[in-house]
């Protein structure tokens, strides 16, 4: 039985308006890991992030 919780993560860049739709896994620490690092405009910190539980 799998214990991983999967999430759909939508990231909006506040700097240029780009949108990313990612898959995320919930870590034991409670964080959602997506591997997302930065936007194409080099913004690394100014985002709106929405997470949605899958299945
Ligand atoms: Zn951007």
XYZ file of N, CA and C and ligand atoms in Angstrom:
166
model
N 0.841 -1.205 0.000
C 0.000 0.000 0.000
C 0.873 1.251 0.000
N 0.601 2.112 -0.950
C 1.394 3.343 -1.046
C 0.932 4.373 -0.028
N 1.924 5.038 0.516
C 1.631 6.029 1.537
C 1.863 7.459 1.058
N 2.223 7.592 -0.220
C 2.530 8.925 -0.733
C 1.269 9.681 -1.098
N 1.238 10.937 -0.710
C 0.142 11.813 -1.099
C 0.618 12.655 -2.280
N -0.181 12.668 -3.335
C 0.212 13.443 -4.507
C -0.638 14.698 -4.629
N 0.018 15.732 -5.091
C -0.643 17.016 -5.199
C -0.408 17.629 -6.567
N -1.414 18.374 -7.007
C -1.243 19.218 -8.178
C -0.900 20.604 -7.643
N 0.186 21.150 -8.124
C 0.656 22.433 -7.623
C 0.673 23.439 -8.769
N -0.023 24.537 -8.589
C -0.022 25.590 -9.602
C 0.755 26.783 -9.065
N 1.767 27.189 -9.807
C 2.635 28.278 -9.380
C 2.463 29.460 -10.332
N 2.104 30.614 -9.802
C 2.007 31.827 -10.599
C 3.160 32.750 -10.228
N 3.862 33.208 -11.242
C 4.960 34.143 -11.007
C 4.404 35.552 -10.848
N 4.765 36.203 -9.753
C 4.295 37.568 -9.518
C 5.047 38.589 -10.353
N 6.174 38.178 -10.894
C 7.030 39.113 -11.610
C 6.661 39.221 -13.083
N 6.442 38.085 -13.748
C 6.165 38.121 -15.186
C 4.806 37.518 -15.552
N 4.130 36.866 -14.588
C 2.808 36.327 -14.870
C 2.791 34.913 -15.425
N 3.964 34.303 -15.570
C 4.038 32.925 -16.078
C 3.347 31.980 -15.106
N 2.768 30.899 -15.652
C 2.085 29.922 -14.822
C 2.682 28.542 -15.047
N 2.878 27.808 -13.973
C 3.424 26.452 -14.058
C 2.484 25.494 -13.352
N 2.212 24.367 -13.984
C 1.413 23.337 -13.333
C 2.307 22.130 -13.104
N 2.475 21.757 -11.829
C 3.444 20.745 -11.439
C 2.789 19.636 -10.642
N 3.510 18.520 -10.555
C 3.094 17.433 -9.664
C 3.956 17.508 -8.421
N 3.335 17.382 -7.273
C 4.109 17.443 -6.043
C 3.883 16.232 -5.162
N 4.910 15.870 -4.421
C 4.794 14.816 -3.416
C 4.943 15.428 -2.036
N 4.149 14.958 -1.113
C 4.247 15.476 0.240
C 5.341 14.726 1.000
N 6.256 15.472 1.570
C 7.347 14.880 2.336
C 6.919 14.650 3.779
N 7.745 13.880 4.491
C 7.441 13.608 5.898
C 7.414 14.878 6.735
N 8.145 15.889 6.274
C 8.185 17.162 6.996
C 6.915 17.977 6.786
N 6.065 17.533 5.836
C 4.842 18.267 5.562
C 4.953 19.205 4.382
N 6.177 19.374 3.886
C 6.387 20.227 2.727
C 5.940 19.517 1.454
N 5.544 20.293 0.457
C 5.211 19.736 -0.844
C 6.413 19.920 -1.756
N 6.993 18.813 -2.210
C 8.174 18.867 -3.060
C 7.775 18.788 -4.526
N 8.159 19.809 -5.301
C 7.841 19.800 -6.731
C 9.092 19.820 -7.588
N 10.215 20.211 -7.011
C 11.435 20.357 -7.788
C 11.514 21.705 -8.488
N 10.476 22.533 -8.337
C 10.460 23.853 -8.960
C 11.488 24.764 -8.294
N 12.333 25.384 -9.111
C 13.401 26.221 -8.563
C 13.156 27.700 -8.796
N 12.953 28.057 -10.061
C 12.761 29.464 -10.372
C 12.027 29.621 -11.690
N 11.516 30.825 -11.906
C 10.807 31.133 -13.143
C 11.805 31.440 -14.260
N 11.318 31.432 -15.498
C 12.169 31.785 -16.640
C 12.659 33.230 -16.558
N 11.984 34.071 -15.769
C 12.405 35.468 -15.619
C 13.388 35.630 -14.460
N 13.882 34.517 -13.927
C 14.861 34.496 -12.835
C 14.286 34.816 -11.458
N 12.992 34.991 -11.367
C 12.354 35.174 -10.073
C 12.438 33.861 -9.284
N 12.927 33.946 -8.062
C 13.070 32.739 -7.234
C 12.194 32.753 -5.990
N 11.523 33.869 -5.727
C 10.827 33.954 -4.446
C 9.424 34.534 -4.486
N 9.100 35.294 -5.531
C 7.795 35.955 -5.536
C 6.778 35.167 -6.352
N 6.084 34.265 -5.666
C 5.097 33.421 -6.334
C 3.801 33.339 -5.550
N 2.708 33.084 -6.287
C 1.469 32.620 -5.666
C 1.430 31.127 -5.928
N 1.280 30.321 -4.886
C 1.286 28.878 -5.054
C -0.008 28.271 -4.520
N -0.694 27.499 -5.378
C -1.911 26.808 -4.988
C -1.681 25.308 -5.055
N -2.040 24.608 -4.013
C -1.898 23.152 -4.034
C -3.269 22.489 -3.939
N -3.405 21.407 -4.680
C -4.676 20.686 -4.752
C -4.394 19.200 -4.621
N -5.030 18.554 -3.692
C -4.820 17.118 -3.449
C -5.359 16.289 -4.595
N -4.588 15.305 -5.028
C -5.028 14.381 -6.065
C -5.368 13.037 -5.431
N -6.440 12.486 -5.867
C -6.822 11.143 -5.450
C -6.807 10.897 -3.983
Zn 8.458 34.970 -13.953
